[in-house]
CSV table of C-alpha atoms in Angstrom, one decimal:
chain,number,residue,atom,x,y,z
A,996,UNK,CA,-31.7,37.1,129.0
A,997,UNK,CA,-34.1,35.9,126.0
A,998,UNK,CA,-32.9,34.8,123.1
A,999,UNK,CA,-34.0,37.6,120.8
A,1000,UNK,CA,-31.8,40.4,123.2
A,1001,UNK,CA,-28.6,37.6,122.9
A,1002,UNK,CA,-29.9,37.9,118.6
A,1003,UNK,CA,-29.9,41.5,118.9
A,1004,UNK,CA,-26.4,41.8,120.4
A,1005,UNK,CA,-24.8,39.6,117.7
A,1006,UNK,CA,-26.7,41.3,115.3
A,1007,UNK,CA,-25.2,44.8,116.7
A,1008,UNK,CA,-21.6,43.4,116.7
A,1009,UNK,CA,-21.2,41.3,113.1
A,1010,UNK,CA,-23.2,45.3,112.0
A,1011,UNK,CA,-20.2,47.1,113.6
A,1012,UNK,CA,-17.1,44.9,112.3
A,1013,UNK,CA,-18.9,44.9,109.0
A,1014,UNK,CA,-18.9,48.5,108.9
A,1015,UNK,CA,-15.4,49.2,109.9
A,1016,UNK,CA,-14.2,46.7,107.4
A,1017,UNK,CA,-15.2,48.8,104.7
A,1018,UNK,CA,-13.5,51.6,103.5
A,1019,UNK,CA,-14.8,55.4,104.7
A,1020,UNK,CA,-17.0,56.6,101.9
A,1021,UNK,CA,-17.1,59.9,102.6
A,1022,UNK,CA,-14.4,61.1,100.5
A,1023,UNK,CA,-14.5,58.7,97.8
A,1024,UNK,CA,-15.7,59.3,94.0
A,1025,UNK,CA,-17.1,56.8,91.4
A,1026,UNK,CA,-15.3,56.6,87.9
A,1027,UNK,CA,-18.2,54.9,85.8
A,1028,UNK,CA,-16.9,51.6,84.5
A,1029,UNK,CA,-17.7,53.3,80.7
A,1030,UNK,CA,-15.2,56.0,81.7
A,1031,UNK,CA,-12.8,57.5,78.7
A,1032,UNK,CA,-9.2,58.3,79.2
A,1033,UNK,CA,-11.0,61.9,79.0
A,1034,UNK,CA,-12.9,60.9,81.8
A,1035,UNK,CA,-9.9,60.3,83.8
A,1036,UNK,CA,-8.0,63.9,83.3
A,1037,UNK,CA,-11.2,65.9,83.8
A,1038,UNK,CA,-12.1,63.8,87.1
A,1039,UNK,CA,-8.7,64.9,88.7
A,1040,UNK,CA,-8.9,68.1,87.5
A,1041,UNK,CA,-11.9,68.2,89.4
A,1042,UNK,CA,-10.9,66.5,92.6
A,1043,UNK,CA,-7.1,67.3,92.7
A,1044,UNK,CA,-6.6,71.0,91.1
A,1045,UNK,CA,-4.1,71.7,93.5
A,1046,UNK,CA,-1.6,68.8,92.2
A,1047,UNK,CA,-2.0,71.3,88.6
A,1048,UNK,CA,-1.9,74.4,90.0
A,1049,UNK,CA,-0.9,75.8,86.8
A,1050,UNK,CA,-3.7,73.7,84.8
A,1051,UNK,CA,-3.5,70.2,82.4
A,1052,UNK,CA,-3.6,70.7,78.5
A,1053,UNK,CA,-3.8,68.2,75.7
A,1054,UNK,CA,-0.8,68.0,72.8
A,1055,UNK,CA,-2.9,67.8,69.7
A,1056,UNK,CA,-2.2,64.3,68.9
A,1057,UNK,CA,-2.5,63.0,72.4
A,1058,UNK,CA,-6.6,64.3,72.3
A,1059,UNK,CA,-7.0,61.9,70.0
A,1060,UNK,CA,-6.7,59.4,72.8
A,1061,UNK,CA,-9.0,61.1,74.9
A,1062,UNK,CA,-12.2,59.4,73.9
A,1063,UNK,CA,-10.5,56.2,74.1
A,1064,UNK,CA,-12.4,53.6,76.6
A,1065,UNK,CA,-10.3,53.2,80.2
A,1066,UNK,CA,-11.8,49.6,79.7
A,1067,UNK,CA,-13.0,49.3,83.6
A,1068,UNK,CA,-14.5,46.0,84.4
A,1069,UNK,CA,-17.0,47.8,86.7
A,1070,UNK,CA,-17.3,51.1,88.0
A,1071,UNK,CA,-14.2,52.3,90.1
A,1072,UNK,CA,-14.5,53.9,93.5
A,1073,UNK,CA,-11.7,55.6,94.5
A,1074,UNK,CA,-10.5,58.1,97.6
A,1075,UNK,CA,-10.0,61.5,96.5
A,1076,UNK,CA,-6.4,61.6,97.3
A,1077,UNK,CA,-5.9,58.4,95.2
A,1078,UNK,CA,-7.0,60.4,92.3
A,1079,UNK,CA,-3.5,61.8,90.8
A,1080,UNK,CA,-1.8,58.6,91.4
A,1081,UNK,CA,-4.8,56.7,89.8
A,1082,UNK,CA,-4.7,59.1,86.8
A,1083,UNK,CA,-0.9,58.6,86.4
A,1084,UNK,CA,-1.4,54.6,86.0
A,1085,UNK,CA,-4.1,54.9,83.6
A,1086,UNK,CA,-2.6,57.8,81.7
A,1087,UNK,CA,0.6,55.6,81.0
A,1088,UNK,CA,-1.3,52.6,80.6
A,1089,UNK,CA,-2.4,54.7,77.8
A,1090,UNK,CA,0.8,55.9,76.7
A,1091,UNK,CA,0.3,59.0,77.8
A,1092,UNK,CA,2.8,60.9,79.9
A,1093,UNK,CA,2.7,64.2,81.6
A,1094,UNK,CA,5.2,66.9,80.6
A,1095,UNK,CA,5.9,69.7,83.1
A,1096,UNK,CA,6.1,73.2,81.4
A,1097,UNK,CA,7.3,76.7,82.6
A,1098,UNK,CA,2.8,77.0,82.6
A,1099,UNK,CA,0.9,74.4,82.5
A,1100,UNK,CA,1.1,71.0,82.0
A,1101,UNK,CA,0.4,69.0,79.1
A,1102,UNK,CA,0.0,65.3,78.3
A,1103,UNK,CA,1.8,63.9,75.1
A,1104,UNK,CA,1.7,60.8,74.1
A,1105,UNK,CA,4.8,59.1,74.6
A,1106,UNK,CA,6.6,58.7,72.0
A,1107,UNK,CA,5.8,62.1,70.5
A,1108,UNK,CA,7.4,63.7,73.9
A,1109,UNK,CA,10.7,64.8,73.1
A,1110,UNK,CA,13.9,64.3,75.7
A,1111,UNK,CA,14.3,67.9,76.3
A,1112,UNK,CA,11.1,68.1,77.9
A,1113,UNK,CA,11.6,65.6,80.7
A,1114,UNK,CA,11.8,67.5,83.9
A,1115,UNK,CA,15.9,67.0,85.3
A,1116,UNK,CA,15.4,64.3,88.6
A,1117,UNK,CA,18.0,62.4,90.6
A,1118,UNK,CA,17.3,59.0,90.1
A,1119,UNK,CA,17.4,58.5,94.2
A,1120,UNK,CA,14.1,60.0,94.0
A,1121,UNK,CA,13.1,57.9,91.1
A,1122,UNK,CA,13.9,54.4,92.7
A,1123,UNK,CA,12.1,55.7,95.8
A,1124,UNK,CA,9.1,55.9,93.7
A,1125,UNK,CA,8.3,59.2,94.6
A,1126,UNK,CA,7.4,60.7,91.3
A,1127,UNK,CA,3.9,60.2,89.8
A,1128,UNK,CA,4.0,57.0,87.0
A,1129,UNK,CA,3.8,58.9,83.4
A,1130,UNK,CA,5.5,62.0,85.0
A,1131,UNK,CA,8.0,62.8,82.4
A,1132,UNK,CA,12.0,63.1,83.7
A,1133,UNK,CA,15.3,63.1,82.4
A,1134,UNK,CA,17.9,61.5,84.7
A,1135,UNK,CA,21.6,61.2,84.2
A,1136,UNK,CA,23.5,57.9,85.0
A,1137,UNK,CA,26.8,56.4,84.0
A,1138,UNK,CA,26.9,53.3,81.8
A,1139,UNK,CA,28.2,50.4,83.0
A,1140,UNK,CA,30.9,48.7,81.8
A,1141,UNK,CA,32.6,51.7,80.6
A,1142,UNK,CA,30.0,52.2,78.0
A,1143,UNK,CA,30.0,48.8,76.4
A,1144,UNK,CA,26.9,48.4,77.7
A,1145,UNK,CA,24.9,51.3,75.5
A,1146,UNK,CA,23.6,48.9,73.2
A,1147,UNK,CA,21.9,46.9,75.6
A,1148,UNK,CA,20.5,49.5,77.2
A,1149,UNK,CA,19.2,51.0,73.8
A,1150,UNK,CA,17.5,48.1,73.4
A,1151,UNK,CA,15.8,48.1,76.4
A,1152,UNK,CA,15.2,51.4,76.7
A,1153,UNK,CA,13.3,51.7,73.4
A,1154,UNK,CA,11.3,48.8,74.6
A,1155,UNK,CA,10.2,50.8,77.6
A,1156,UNK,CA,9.6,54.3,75.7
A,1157,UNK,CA,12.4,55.4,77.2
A,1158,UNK,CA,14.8,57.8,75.4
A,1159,UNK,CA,18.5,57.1,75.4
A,1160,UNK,CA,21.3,59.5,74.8
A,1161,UNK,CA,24.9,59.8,75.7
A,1162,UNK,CA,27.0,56.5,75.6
A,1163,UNK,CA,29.4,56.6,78.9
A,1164,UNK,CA,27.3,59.1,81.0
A,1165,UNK,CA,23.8,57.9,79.7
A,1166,UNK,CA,21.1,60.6,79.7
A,1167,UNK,CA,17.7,58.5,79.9
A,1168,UNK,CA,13.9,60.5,79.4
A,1169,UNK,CA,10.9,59.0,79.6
A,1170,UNK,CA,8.0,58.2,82.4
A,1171,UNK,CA,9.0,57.7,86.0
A,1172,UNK,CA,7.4,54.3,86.1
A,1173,UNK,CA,9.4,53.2,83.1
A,1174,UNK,CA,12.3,54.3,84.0
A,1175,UNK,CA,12.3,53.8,87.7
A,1176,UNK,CA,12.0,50.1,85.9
A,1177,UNK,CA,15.1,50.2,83.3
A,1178,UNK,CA,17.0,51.9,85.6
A,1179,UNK,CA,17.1,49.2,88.6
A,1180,UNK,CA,17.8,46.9,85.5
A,1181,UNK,CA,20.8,48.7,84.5
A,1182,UNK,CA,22.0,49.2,88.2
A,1183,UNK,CA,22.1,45.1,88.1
A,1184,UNK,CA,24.4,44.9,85.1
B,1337,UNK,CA,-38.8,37.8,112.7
B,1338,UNK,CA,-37.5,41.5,112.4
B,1339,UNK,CA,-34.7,40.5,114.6
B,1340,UNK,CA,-33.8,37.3,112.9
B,1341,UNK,CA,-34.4,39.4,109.0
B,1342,UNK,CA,-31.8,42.1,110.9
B,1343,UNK,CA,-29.6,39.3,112.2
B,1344,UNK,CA,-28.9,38.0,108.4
B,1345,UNK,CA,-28.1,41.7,107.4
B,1346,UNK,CA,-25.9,42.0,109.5
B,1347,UNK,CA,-24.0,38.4,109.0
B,1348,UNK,CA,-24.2,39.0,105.6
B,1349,UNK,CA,-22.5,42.7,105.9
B,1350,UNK,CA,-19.6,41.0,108.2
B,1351,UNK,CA,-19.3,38.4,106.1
B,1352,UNK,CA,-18.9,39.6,102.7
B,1353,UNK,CA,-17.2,43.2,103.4
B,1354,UNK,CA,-14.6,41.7,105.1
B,1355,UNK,CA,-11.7,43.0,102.6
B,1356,UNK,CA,-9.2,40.1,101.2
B,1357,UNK,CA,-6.2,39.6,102.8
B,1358,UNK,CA,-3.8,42.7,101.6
B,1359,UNK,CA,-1.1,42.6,99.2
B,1360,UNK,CA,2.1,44.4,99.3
B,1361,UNK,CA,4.0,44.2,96.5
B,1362,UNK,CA,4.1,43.5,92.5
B,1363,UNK,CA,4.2,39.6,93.3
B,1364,UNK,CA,1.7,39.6,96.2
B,1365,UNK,CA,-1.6,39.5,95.0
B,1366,UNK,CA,-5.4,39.7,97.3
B,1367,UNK,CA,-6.6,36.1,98.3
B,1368,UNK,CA,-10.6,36.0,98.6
B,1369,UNK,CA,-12.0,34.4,101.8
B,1370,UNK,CA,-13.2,31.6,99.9
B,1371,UNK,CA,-13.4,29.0,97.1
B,1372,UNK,CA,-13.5,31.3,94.2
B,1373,UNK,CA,-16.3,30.2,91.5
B,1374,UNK,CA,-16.7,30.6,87.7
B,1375,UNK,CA,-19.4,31.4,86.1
B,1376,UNK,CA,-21.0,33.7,88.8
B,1377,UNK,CA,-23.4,35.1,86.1
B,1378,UNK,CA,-23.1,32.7,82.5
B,1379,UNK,CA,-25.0,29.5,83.8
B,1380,UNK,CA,-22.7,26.7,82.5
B,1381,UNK,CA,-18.6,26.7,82.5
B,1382,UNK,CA,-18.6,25.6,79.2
B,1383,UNK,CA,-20.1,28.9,78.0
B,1384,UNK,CA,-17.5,31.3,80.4
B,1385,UNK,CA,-15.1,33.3,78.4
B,1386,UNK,CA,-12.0,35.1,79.3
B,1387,UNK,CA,-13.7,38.1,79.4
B,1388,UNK,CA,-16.2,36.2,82.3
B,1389,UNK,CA,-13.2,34.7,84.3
B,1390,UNK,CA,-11.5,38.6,84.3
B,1391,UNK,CA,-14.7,40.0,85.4
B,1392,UNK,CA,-15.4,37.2,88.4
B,1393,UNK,CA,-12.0,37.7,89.5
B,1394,UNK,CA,-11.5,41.2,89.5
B,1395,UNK,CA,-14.9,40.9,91.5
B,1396,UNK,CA,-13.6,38.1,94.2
B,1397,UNK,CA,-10.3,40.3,94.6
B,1398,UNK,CA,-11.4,43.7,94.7
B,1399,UNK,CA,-9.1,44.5,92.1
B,1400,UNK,CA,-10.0,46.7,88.7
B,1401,UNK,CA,-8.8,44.9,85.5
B,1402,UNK,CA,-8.7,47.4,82.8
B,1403,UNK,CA,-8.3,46.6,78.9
B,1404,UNK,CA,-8.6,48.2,75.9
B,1405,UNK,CA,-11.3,47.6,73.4
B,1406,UNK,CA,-9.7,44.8,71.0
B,1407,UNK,CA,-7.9,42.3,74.0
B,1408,UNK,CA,-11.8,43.4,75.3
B,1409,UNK,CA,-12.8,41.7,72.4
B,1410,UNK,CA,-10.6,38.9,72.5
B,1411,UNK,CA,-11.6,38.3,75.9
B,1412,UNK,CA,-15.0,38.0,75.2
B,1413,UNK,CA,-14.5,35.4,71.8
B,1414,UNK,CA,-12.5,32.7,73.7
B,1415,UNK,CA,-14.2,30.0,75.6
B,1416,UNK,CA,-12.2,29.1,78.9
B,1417,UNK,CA,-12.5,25.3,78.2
B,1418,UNK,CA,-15.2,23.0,76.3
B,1419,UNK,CA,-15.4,20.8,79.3
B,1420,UNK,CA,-19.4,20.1,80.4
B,1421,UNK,CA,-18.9,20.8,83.9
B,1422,UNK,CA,-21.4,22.9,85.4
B,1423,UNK,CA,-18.4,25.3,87.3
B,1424,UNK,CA,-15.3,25.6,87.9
B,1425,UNK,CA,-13.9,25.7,91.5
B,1426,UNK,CA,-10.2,27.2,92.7
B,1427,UNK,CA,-9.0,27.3,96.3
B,1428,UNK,CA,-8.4,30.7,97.3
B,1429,UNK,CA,-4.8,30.4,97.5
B,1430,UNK,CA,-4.5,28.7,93.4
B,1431,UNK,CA,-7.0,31.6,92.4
B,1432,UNK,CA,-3.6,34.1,91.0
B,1433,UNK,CA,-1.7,31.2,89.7
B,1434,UNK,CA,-4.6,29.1,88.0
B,1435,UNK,CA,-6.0,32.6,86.8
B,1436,UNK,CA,-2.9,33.4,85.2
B,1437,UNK,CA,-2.1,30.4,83.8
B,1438,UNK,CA,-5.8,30.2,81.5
B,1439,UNK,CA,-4.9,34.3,80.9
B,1440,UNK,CA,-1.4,32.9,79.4
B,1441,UNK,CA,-2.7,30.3,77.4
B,1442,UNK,CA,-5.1,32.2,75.8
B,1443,UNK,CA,-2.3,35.0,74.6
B,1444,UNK,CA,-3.0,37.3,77.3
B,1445,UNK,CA,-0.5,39.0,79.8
B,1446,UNK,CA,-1.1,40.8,83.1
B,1447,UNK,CA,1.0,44.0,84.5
B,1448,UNK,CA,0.0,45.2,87.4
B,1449,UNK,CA,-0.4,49.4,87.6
B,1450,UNK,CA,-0.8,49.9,90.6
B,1451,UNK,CA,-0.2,48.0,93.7
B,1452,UNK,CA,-1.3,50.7,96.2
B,1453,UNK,CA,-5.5,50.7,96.6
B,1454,UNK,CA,-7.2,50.8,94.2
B,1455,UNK,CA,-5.4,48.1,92.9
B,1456,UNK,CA,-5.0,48.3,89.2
B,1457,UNK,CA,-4.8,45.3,86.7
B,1458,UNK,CA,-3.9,45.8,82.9
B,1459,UNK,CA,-4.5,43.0,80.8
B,1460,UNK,CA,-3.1,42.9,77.5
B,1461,UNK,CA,-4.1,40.4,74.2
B,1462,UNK,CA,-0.5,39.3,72.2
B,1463,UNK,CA,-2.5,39.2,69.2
B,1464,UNK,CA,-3.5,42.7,70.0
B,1465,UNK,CA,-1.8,45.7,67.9
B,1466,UNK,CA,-0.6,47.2,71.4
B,1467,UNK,CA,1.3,44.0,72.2
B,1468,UNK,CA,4.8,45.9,71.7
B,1469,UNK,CA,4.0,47.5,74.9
B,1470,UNK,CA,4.1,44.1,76.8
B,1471,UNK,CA,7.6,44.8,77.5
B,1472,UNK,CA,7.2,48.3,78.2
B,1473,UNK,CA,5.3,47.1,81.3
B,1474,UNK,CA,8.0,44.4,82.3
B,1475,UNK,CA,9.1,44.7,86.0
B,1476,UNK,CA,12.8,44.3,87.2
B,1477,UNK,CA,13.2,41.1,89.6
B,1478,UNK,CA,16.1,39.9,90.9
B,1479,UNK,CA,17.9,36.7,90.4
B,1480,UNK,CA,16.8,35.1,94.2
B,1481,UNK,CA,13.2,36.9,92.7
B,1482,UNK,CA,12.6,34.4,89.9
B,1483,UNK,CA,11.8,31.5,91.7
B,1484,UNK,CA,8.7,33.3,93.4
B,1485,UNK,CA,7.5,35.2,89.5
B,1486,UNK,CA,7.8,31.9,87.8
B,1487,UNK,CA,4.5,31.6,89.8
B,1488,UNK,CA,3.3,34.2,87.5
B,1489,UNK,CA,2.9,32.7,84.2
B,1490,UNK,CA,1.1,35.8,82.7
B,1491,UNK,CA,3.3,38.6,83.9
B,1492,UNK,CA,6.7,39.3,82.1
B,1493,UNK,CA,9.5,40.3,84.0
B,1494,UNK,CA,13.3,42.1,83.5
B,1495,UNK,CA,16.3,39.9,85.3
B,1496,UNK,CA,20.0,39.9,84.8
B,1497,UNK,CA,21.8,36.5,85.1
B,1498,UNK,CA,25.5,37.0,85.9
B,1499,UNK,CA,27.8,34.5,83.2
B,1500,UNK,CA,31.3,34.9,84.8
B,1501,UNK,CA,33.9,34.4,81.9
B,1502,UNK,CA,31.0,33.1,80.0
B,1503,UNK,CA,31.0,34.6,76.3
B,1504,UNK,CA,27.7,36.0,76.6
B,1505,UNK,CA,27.0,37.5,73.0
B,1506,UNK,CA,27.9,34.3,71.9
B,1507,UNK,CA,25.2,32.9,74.5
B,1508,UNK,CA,23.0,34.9,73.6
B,1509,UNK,CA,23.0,34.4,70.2
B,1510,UNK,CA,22.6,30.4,70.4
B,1511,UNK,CA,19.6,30.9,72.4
B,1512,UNK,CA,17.5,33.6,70.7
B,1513,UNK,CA,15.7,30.6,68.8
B,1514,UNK,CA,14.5,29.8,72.8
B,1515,UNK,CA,12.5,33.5,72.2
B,1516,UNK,CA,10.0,33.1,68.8
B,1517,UNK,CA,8.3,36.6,70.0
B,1518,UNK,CA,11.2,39.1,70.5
B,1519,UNK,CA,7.9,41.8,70.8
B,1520,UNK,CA,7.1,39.7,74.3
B,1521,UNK,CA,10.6,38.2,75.5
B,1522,UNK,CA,14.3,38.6,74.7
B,1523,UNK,CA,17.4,37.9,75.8
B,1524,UNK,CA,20.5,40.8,75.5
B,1525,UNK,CA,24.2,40.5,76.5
B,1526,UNK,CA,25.3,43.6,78.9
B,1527,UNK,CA,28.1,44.6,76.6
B,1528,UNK,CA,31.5,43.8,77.3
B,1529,UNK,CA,29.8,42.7,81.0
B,1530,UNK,CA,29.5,38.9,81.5
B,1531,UNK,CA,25.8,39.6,82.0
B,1532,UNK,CA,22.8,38.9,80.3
B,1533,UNK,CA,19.5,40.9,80.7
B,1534,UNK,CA,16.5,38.8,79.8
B,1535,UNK,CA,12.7,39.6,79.8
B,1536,UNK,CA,10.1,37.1,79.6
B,1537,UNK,CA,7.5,35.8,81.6
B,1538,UNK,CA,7.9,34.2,85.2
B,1539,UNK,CA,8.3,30.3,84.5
B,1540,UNK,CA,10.2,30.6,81.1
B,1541,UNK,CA,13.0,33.1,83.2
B,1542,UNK,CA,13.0,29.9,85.5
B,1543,UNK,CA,13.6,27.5,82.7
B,1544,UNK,CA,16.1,30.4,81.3
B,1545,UNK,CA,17.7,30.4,84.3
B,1546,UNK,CA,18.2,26.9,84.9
B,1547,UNK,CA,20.1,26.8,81.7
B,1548,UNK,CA,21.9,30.0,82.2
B,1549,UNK,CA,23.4,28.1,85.4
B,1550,UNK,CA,24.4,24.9,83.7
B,1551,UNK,CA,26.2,27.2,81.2
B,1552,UNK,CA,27.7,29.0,84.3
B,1553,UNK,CA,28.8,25.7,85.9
B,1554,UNK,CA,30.2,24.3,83.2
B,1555,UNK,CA,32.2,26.7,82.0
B,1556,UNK,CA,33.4,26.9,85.7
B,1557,UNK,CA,34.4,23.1,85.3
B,1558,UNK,CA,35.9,23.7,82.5
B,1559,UNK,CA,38.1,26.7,83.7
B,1560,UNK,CA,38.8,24.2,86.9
B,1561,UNK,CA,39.9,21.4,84.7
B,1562,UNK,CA,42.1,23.9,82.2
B,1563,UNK,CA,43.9,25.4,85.5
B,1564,UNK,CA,44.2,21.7,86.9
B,1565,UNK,CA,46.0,20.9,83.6
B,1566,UNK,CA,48.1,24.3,83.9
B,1567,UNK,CA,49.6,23.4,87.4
B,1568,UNK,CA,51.0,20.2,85.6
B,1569,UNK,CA,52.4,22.0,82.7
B,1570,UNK,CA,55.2,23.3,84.6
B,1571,UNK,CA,56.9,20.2,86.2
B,1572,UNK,CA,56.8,18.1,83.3
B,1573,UNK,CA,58.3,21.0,81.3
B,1574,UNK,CA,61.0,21.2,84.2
B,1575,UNK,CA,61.5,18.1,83.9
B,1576,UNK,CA,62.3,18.2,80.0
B,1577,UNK,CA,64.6,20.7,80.6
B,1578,UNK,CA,66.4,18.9,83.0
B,1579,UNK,CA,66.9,16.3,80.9
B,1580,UNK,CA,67.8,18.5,78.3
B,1581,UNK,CA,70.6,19.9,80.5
């Protein structure tokens, strides 16, 4: 066999595991690393309108964050079913959360959401991290320690964005990601 | 000469798409294949910033660091070290640890977003006016956890330390002056629990939990020592009384 054939098989082979070592970029979009928090909603209303079926609205103070910088490093390619998760993480890093209406859905900013908006959950599916990051939920929970504990939990909770009501049956509101957070904290009291 | 030009390609494809080794959770983090280098684009270390060493690491792990315009700017205004070396070298598997440790001494913390691809890196400046929110992104460890975050100096963490008969607001109050920033760390009592919840970063819950302990021990000697001197109350009492009678 001559060298260049023994070259050329090599070559073929390093080609091949080099390919299948990146990820498939068929289905995968580019979020410009100058991208706006904007940026971020209207991409996954493009790529994801079945996860809003009933469409995405802004609160009129939380627009005011929507031509804030995401503050990428570089441009971020991402696979299209990434996109809702992706846009949770950011949104939140934000402090933006997503509140579930009877129509549409619409993003306040966090502390401006009020507790009777959060959607009711059981906080099983919360721990199991099955709700989206800056989805906005109310779960229920009893406080240990017969309630002595409320004031350490206020604390904590207002730390997270989290809104606390209730003193022996707790009733906590605020984004899954926060509160999937406080509430395995509180389950280790 | 076609072959060999096509030969490199290829090497070069294999070699440098080959994806870091994966992580899985919030303290698992990607290692690169090899010795990570800084500056990659700023000629001399001397001249890297923050804002270089996020950008050559984010790059070298295939992870997206994200942060808002001012810690941006903060980033970009401190110098990483004034030594005259030409670069600075880090063995793949210091790369998280040495990176977070220059991130913490400049005032900047780390919460990771997302752990699922893409990964997701939010770095935060203290001196920033969004540094309330440091807590906001602390994650819950457990107590066997803290050993393996205190490898994490730029993350900040939630943990509950278990003070059996321990007096814990009292506890808590003589070591507040151990947390200067109560926007990036604090220490609470669990109520009428003999718990305390802290939330700091990963090596001072270490240190906090290496005092928490002694406090745990000693009060345990002490309630051995009180008990030891209870069982002796009785018999010399009995023996009073007998005397007595």
């Amino acid at each position: 066999m001559r060298p260049y054939s023994v070259i050329a098989v090599v070559a073929c082979f390093t080609f091949v595991v080099g390919c299948e070592s990146r990820p498939p970029v068929s289905d995968s979009v580019v979020l410009p690393a100058e991208a706006t928090v904007g940026d971020m909603v209207s991409l996954w209303m493009e790529q994801a309108p079945d996860t809003l079926p009933k469409g995405l609205v802004w609160d009129s103070e939380a627009e005011h964050v929507a031509g804030r910088s995401l503050g990428l490093s570089e441009p971020m390619v991402l696979q299209v079913s990434s996109v809702p998760r992706v846009a949770h993480a950011l949104l939140l890093w934000a402090d933006l959360v997503v509140v579930t209406g009877p129509a549409e859905k619409t993003l306040y900013l966090v502390h401006l959401a009020h507790s009777d908006q959060g959607v009711r959950v059981d906080s099983d599916s919360l721990l199991d991290g099955e709700l989206a990051d800056a989805a906005y939920v109310t779960v229920t929970r009893t406080c240990p320690g017969e309630g002595t504990a409320y004031a350490g939990i206020i604390n904590l909770a207002t730390a997270m964005d989290v809104k606390c009501s209730g003193r022996e049956e707790l009733v906590l509101t605020g984004a899954a990601g926060r509160l999937k957070e406080l509430l395995r904290t509180i389950a280790a009291f | 000469m076609k072959i060999l030009t096509l030969t490199l390609v290829c090497v070069a494809t294999a070699a440098f798409a080959k994806p870091a080794k994966p992580a899985e959770d919030f303290l698992s983090f990607p290692v690169p294949n090899g010795p990570f280098l800084l500056p990659a684009m700023t000629g001399t270390f001397e001249d890297a910033t923050v804002a270089d060493l996020i950008e050559s690491y984010s790059e070298a792990t295939g992870q997206y660091c994200i942060m808002d315009e001012e810690t941006r700017s903060y980033a970009h205004s401190y110098k990483i070290s004034s030594a005259k070396s030409k670069e600075l070298s880090i063995p793949p598997d210091q790369l998280q640890v040495t990176f977070e440790h220059i991130l913490a001494s400049h005032g900047f913390v780390l919460d990771l977003l997302s752990t699922a691809e893409p990964r997701l890196i939010g770095i935060q400046s203290l001196n920033s006016s969004r540094r309330a929110r440091v807590k906001a992104g602390a994650k819950f460890i457990t107590e066997s956890q803290i050993e393996e975050a205190a490898k994490h100096p730029a993350m900040y963490f939630n943990t509950v330390i278990h003070l059996p008969g321990v007096n814990t607001r009292q506890v808590t109050n003589a070591l507040r002056a151990m947390f200067p920033d109560p926007m990036a760390a604090s220490i609470l009592p669990a109520g009428e629990l003999p718990s305390v919840v802290l939330t700091a970063s990963g090596p001072h819950l270490r240190e906090l939990q290496a005092l928490l302990r002694e406090i745990r021990a000693e009060k345990q000697r002490a309630d051995e020592a009180a008990a030891s001197a209870q069982d002796k109350l009785p018999s010399d009492a009995g023996g009073t009384d007998e005397e007595g009678d």
